[in-house]
Structures are given as C-alpha cells and as structure tokens.
Coordinates of N, CA, C and O in Angstrom, one line a residue:
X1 N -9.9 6.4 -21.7 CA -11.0 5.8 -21.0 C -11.4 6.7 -19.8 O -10.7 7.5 -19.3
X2 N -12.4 6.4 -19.5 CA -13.5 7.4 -18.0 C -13.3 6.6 -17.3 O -13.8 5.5 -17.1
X3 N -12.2 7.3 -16.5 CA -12.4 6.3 -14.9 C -13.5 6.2 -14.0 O -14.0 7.1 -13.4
X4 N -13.7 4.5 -13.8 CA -14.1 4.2 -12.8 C -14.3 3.6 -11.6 O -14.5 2.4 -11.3
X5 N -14.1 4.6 -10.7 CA -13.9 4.7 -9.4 C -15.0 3.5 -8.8 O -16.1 3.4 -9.3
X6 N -14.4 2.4 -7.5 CA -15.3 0.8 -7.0 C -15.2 1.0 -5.9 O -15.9 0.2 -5.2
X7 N -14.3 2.4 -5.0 CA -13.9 2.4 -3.9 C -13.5 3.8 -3.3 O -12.4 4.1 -3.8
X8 N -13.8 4.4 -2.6 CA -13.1 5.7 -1.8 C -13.1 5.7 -1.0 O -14.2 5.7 -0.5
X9 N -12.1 5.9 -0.1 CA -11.8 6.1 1.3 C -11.2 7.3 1.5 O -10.5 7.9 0.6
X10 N -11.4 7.7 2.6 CA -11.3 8.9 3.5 C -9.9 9.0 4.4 O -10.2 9.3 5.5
X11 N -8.9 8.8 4.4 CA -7.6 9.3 4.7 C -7.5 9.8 5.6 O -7.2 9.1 6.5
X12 N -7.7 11.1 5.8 CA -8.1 12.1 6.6 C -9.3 12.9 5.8 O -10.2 12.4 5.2
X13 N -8.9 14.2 6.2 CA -10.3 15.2 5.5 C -9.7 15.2 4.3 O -10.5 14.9 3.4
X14 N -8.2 15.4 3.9 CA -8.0 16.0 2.9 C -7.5 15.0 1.5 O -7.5 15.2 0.3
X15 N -7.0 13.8 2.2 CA -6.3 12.8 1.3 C -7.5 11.5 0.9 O -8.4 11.3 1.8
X16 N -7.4 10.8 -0.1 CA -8.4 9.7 -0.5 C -7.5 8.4 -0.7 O -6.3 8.6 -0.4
X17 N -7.6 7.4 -0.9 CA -7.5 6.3 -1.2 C -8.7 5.4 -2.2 O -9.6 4.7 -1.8
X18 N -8.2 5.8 -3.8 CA -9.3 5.4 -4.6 C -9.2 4.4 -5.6 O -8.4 4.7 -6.4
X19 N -10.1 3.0 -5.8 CA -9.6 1.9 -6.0 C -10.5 2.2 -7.9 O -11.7 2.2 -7.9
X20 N -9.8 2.3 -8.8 CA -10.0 2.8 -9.8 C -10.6 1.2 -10.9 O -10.2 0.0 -10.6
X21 N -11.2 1.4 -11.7 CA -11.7 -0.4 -12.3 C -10.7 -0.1 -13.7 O -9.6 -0.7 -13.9
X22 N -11.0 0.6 -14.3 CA -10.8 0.5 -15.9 C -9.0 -0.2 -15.8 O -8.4 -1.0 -16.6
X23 N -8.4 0.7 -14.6 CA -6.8 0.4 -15.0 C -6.2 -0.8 -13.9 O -5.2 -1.4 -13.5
X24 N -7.1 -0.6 -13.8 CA -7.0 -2.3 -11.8 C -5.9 -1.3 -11.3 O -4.8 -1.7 -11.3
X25 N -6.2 0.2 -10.7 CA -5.7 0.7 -10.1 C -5.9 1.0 -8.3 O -6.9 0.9 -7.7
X26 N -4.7 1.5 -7.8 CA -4.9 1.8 -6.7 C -4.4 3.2 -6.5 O -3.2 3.2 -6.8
X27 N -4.9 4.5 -6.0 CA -4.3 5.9 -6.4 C -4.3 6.3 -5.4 O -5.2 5.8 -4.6
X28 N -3.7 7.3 -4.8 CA -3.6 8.0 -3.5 C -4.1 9.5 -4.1 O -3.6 9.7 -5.2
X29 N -4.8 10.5 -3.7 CA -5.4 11.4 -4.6 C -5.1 12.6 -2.8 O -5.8 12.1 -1.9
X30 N -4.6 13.4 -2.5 CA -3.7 14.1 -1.9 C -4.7 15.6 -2.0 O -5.0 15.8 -3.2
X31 N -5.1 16.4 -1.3 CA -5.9 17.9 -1.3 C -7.2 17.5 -2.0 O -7.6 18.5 -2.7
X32 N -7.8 16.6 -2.0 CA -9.2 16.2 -2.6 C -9.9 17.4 -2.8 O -10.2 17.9 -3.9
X33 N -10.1 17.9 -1.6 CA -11.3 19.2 -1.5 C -10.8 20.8 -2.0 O -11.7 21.7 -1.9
X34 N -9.5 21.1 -2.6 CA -8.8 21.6 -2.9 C -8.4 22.2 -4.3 O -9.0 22.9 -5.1
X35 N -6.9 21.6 -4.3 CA -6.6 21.2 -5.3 C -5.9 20.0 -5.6 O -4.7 19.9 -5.3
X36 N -6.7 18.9 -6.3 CA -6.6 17.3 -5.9 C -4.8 17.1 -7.0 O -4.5 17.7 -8.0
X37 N -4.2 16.4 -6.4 CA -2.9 16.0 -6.9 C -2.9 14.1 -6.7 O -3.0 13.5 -5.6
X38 N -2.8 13.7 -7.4 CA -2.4 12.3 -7.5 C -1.0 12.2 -6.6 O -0.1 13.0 -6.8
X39 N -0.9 11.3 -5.7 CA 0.4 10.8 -4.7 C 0.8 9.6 -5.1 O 2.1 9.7 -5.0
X40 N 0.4 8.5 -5.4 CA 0.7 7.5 -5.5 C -0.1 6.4 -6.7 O -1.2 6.7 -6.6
X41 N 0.0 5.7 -7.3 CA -0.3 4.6 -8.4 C 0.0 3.5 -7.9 O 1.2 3.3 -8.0
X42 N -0.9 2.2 -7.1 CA -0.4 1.2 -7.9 C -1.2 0.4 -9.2 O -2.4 0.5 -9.5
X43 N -0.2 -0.4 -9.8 CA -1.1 -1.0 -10.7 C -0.2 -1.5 -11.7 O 0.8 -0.9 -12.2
X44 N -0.8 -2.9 -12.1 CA 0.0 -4.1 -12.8 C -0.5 -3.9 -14.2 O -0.3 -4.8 -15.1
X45 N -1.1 -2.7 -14.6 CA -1.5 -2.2 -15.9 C -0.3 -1.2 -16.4 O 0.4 -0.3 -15.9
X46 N -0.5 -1.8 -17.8 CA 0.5 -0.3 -18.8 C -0.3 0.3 -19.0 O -0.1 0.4 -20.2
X47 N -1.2 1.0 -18.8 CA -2.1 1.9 -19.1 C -1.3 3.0 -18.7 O -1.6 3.8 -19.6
X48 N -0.2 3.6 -17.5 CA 0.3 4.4 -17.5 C 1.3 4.8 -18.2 O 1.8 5.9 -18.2
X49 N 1.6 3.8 -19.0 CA 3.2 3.8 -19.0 C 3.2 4.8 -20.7 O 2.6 4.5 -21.7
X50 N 4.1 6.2 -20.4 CA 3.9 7.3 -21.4 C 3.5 7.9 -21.2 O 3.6 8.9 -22.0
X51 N 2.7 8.0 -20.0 CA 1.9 9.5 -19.6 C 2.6 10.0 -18.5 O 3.4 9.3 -18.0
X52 N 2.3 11.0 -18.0 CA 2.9 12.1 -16.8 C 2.7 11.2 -15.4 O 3.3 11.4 -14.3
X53 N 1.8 10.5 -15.7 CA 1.6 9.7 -14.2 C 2.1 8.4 -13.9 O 2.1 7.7 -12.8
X54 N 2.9 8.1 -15.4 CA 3.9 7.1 -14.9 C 5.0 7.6 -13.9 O 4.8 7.0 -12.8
X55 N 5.6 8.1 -13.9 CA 6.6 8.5 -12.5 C 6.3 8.4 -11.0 O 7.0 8.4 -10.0
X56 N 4.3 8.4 -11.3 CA 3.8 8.1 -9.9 C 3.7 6.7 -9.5 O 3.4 6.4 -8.3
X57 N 3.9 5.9 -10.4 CA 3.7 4.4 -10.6 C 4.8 3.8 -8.8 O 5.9 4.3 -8.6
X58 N 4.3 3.3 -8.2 CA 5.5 2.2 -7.3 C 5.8 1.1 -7.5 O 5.1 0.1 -7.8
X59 N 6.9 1.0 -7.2 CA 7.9 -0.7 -8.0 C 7.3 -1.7 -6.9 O 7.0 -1.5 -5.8
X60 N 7.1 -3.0 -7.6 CA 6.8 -4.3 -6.9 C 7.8 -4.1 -6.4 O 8.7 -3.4 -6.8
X61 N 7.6 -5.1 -5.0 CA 9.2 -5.4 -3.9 C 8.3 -6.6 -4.1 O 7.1 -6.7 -3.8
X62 N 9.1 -7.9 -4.9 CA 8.6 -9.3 -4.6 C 8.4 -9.9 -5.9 O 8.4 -9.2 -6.9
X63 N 8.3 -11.0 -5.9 CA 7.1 -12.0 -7.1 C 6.4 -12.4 -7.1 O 6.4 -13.6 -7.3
X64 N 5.1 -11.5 -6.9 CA 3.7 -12.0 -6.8 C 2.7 -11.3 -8.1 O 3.4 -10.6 -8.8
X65 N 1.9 -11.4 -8.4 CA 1.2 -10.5 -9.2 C 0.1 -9.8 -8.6 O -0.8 -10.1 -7.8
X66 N 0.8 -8.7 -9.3 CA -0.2 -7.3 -9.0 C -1.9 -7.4 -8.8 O -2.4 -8.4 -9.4
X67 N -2.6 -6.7 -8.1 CA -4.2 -7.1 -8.3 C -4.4 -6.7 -9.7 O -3.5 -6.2 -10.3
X68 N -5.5 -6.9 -10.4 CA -6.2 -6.9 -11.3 C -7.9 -6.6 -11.2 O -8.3 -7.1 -10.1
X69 N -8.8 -6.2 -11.8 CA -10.0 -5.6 -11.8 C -10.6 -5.8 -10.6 O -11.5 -6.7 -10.5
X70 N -10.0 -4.8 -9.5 CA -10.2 -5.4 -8.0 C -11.7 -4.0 -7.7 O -11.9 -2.8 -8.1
X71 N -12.3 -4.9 -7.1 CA -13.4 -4.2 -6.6 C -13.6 -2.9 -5.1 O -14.5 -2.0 -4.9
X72 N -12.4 -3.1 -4.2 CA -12.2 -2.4 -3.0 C -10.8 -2.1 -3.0 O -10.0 -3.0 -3.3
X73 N -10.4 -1.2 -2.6 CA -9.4 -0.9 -1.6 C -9.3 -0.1 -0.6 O -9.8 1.0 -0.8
X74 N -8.7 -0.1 0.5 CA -9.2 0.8 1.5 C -7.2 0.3 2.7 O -6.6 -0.8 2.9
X75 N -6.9 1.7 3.2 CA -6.0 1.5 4.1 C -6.7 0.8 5.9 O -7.5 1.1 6.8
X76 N -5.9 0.1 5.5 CA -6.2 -0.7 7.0 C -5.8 -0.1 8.5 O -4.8 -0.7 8.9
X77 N -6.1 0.6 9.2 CA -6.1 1.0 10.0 C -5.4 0.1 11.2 O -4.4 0.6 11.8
X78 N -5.7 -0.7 11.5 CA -5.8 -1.5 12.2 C -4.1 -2.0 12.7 O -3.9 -2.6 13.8
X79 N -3.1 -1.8 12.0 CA -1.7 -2.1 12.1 C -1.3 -0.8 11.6 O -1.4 -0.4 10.4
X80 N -0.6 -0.2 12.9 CA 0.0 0.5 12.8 C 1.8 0.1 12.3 O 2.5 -0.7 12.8
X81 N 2.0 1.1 11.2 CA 3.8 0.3 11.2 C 4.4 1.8 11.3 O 4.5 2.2 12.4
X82 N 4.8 2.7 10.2 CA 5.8 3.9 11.1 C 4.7 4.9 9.7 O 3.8 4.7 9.0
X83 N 5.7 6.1 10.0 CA 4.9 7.3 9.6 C 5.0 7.3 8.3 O 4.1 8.0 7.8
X84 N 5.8 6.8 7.5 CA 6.1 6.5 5.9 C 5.6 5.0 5.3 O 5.9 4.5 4.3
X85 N 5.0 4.7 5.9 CA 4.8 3.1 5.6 C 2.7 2.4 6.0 O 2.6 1.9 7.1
X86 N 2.4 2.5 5.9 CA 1.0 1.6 5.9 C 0.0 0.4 5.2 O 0.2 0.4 3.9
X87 N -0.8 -0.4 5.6 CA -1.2 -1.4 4.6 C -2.6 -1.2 4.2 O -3.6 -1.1 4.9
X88 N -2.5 -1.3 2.4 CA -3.7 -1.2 1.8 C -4.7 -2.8 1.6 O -4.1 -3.7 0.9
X89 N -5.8 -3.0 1.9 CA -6.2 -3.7 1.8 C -6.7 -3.8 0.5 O -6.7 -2.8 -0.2
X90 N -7.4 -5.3 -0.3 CA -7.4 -5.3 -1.5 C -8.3 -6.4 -1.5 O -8.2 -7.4 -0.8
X91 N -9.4 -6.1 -2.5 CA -10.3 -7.6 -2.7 C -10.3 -7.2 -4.1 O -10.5 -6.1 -4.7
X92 N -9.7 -8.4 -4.6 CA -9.0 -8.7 -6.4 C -10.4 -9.5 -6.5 O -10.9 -10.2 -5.7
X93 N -10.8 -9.3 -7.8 CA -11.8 -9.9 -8.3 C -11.7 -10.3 -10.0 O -12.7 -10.4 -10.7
X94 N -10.2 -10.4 -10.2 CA -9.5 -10.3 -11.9 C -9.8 -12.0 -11.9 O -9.6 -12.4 -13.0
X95 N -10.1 -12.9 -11.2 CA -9.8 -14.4 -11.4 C -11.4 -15.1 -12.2 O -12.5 -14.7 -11.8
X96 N -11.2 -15.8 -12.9 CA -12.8 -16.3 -13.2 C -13.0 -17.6 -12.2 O -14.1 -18.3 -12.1
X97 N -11.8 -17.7 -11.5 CA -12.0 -19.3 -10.8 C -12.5 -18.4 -8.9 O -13.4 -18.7 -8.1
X98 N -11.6 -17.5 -8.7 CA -11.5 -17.4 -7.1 C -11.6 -15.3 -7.4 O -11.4 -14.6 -8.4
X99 N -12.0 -15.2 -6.1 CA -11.5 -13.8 -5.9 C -10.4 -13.8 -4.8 O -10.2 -14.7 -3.9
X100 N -10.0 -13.0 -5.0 CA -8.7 -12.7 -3.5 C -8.4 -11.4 -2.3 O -8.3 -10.3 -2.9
X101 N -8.3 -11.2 -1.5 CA -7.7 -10.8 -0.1 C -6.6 -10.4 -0.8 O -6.2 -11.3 -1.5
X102 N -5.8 -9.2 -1.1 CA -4.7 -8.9 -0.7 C -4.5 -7.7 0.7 O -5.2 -6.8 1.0
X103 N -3.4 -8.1 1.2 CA -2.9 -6.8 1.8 C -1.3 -6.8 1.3 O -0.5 -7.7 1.3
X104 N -1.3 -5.2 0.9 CA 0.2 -5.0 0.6 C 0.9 -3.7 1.6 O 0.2 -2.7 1.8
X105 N 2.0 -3.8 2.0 CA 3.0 -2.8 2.3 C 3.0 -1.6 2.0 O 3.3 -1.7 0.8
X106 N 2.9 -0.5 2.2 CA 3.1 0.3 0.9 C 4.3 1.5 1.9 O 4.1 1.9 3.0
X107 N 5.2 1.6 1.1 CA 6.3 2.5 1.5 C 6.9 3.5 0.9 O 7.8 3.3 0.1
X108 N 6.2 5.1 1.3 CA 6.4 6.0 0.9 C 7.5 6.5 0.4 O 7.6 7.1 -0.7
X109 N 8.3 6.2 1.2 CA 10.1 6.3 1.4 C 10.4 5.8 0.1 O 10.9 6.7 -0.6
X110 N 10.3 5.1 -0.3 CA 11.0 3.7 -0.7 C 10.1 3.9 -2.3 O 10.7 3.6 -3.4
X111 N 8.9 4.5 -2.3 CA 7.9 4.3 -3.6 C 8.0 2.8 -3.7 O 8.6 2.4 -4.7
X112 N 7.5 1.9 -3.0 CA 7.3 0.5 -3.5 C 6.1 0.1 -2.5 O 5.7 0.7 -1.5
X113 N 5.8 -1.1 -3.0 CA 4.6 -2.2 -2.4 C 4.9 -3.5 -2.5 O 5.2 -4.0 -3.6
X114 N 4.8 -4.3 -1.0 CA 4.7 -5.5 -0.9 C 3.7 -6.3 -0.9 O 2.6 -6.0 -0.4
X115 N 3.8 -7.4 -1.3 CA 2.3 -8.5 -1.0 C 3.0 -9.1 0.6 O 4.1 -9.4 0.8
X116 N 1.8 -9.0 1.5 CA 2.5 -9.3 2.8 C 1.4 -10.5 3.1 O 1.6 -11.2 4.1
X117 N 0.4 -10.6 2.5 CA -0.8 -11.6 2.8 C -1.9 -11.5 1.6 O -2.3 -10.4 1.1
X118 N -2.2 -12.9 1.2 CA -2.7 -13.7 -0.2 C -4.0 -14.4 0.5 O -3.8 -15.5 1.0
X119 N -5.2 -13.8 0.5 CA -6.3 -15.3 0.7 C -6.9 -15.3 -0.4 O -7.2 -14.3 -1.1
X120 N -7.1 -16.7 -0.8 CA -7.8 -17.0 -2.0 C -9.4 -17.3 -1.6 O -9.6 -17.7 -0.4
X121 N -10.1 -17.1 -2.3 CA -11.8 -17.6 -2.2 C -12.7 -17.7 -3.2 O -13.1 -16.8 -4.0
X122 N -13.0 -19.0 -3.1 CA -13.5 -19.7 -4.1 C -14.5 -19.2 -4.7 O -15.3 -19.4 -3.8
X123 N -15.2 -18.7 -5.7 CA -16.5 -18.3 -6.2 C -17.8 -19.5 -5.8 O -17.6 -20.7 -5.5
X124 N -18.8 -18.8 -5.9 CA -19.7 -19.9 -5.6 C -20.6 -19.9 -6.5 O -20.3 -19.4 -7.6
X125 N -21.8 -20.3 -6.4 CA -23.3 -20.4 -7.5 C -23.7 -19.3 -6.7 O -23.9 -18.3 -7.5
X126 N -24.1 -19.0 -5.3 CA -24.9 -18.2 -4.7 C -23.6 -16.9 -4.3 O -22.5 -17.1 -3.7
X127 N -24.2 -15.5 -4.8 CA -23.2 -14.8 -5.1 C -23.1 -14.6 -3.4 O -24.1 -14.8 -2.6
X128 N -21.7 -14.1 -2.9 CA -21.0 -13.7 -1.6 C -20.4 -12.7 -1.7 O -19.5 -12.4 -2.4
X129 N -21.1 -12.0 -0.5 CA -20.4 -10.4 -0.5 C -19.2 -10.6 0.4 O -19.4 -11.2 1.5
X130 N -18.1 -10.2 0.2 CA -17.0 -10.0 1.1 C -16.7 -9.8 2.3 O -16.2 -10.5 3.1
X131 N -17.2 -8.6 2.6 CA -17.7 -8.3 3.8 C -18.8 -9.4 4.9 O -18.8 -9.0 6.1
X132 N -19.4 -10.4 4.8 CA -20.4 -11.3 5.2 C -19.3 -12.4 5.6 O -19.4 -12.9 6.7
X133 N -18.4 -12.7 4.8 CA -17.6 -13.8 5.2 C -17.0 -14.2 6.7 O -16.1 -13.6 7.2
X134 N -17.6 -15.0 7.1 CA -16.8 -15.9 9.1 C -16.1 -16.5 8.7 O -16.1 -16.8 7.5
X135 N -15.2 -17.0 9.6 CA -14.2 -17.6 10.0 C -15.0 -19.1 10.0 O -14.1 -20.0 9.6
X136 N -16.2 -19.8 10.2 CA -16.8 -20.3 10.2 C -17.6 -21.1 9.1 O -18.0 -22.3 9.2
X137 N -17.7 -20.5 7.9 CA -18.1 -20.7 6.6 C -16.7 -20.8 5.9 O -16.8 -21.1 4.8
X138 N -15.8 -20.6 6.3 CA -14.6 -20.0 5.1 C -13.4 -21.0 5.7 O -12.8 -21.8 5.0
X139 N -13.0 -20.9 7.2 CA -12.1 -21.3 7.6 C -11.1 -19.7 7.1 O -9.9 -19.8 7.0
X140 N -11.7 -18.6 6.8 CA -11.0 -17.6 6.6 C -11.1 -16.7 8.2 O -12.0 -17.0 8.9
X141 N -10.3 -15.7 8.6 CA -10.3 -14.9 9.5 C -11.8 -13.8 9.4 O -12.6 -14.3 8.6
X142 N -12.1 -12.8 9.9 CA -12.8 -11.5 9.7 C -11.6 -10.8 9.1 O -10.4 -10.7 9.4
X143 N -12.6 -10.2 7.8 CA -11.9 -8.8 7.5 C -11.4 -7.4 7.8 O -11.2 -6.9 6.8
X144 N -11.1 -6.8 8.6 CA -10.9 -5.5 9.1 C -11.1 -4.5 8.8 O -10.3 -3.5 8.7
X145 N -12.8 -4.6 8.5 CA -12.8 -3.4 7.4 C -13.5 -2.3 8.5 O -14.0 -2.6 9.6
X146 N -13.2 -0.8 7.7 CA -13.4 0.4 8.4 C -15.0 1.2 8.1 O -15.2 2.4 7.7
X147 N -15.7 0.6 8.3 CA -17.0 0.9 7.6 C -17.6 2.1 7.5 O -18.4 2.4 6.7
X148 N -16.9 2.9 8.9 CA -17.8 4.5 8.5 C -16.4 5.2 7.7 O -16.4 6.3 7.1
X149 N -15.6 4.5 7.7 CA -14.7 5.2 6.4 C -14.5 4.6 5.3 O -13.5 4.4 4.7
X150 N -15.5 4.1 4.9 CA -15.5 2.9 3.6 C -16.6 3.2 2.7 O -17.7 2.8 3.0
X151 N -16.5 3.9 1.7 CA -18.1 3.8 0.7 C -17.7 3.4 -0.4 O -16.9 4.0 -1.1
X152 N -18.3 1.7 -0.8 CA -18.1 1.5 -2.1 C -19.8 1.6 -2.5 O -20.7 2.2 -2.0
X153 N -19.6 0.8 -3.7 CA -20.7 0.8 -4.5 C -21.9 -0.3 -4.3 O -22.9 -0.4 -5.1

C-alpha cells in the first residue's frame, strides 16, 4: 500500500511527526531533509508485523485500544515532562458512532506509549471540525493545538 500521510508536524528542522491513514499509524521520521530514517511506530495495525520496521513498533503500557484511522497527530508542546519522554496528541476517527481525543505518553527510554487521556465526541449530522470545538458547545476543554507547526489536510 502507498502511504497516506493526514498529518505532519515539524519537530525541529530536522525530525517530523507523521500521522500515516492506510496503517492508523503514528511515525517519528528522524533527518527528514537529509537522510530520513524512521524512529519510532505507533500503531494497533499488523501491517508491520514481518517487515524491518517491526522492531520500530512501541509496546502498549496499559489496556486501552490503540487509535485507529486517525486523522491528526501532532506532539503537544504544551507539557513539558523530561528529555526522553513527551505527549502525542491524537484525533481517532476509526469509530462510526464518536471520534476521539487521545493523548498518549510516549517514552523513548522505555519504547512504549501510554493512553494518559480519552475524550469521546459524538458525531453529528452537521459535519465538526476539531479544531472549532469550546468548552461551551461540548462541555469539552480547548485543544492545544500548535498551529504554525501543524499542516494537515
């Protein structure tokens, strides 16, 4: 399959964070402008499993399920935790009833990811962009998104 890329973010100059559709992946992609190397995989797909990039795969820490055909991901700036460890934000859109909010842990040390926060949201008849959502209409928080480091589709 041709991957399709729903999300890229900007790291620094040199590292990405790219939210992949075909495998409901999340990839860390390392010398972009360079010579690009894959850093990290997550993803609740076997689609890796047998190829060279399974070893990049990181172990769930937890019992939650993995996102699935998620439309964004982007590291959240906004909480700092230590120099091996940061949180990826996630809008899952695998549900036919709700889409979802994740943020997970992600711990370089360790190769693993946590679910550390779950919002669910209900689909509607009148389509809702993610980003647009108050605290107000939702009884949900604001999102924290990084907008001049964020280009989706």
């Amino acid at each position: 399959k041709e991957p399709i890329l729903s999300s890229v973010q900007f790291i620094n100059d040199n590292d990405i964070i790219v939210s992949e559709a075909s495998t409901s992946s999340i990839m860390r992609i390392n010398n972009v402008m360079r010579r690009p190397e894959v850093k990290m995989i997550i993803s609740g797909s076997s689609a890796f499993s047998g190829t060279e990039y399974e070893k990049l795969l990181y172990m769930k820490d937890g019992d939650f399920t993995t996102q699935s055909s998620q439309s964004t991901a982007y590291i959240d700036k906004n909480e700092q935790v230590s120099k091996r460890q940061y949180h990826i934000a996630v809008f899952n859109t695998g549900n036919a009833d709700t889409s979802s909010y994740y943020k997970y842990l992600v711990d370089e040390g360790e190769k693993k990811y946590k679910l550390t926060e779950r919002i669910d949201i209900p689909h509607s008849e009148k389509p809702v962009h993610l980003r647009n959502i108050t605290p107000m209409e939702t009884g949900l928080r604001d999102f924290p998104f990084q907008t001049e480091e964020l280009f989706t589709e």
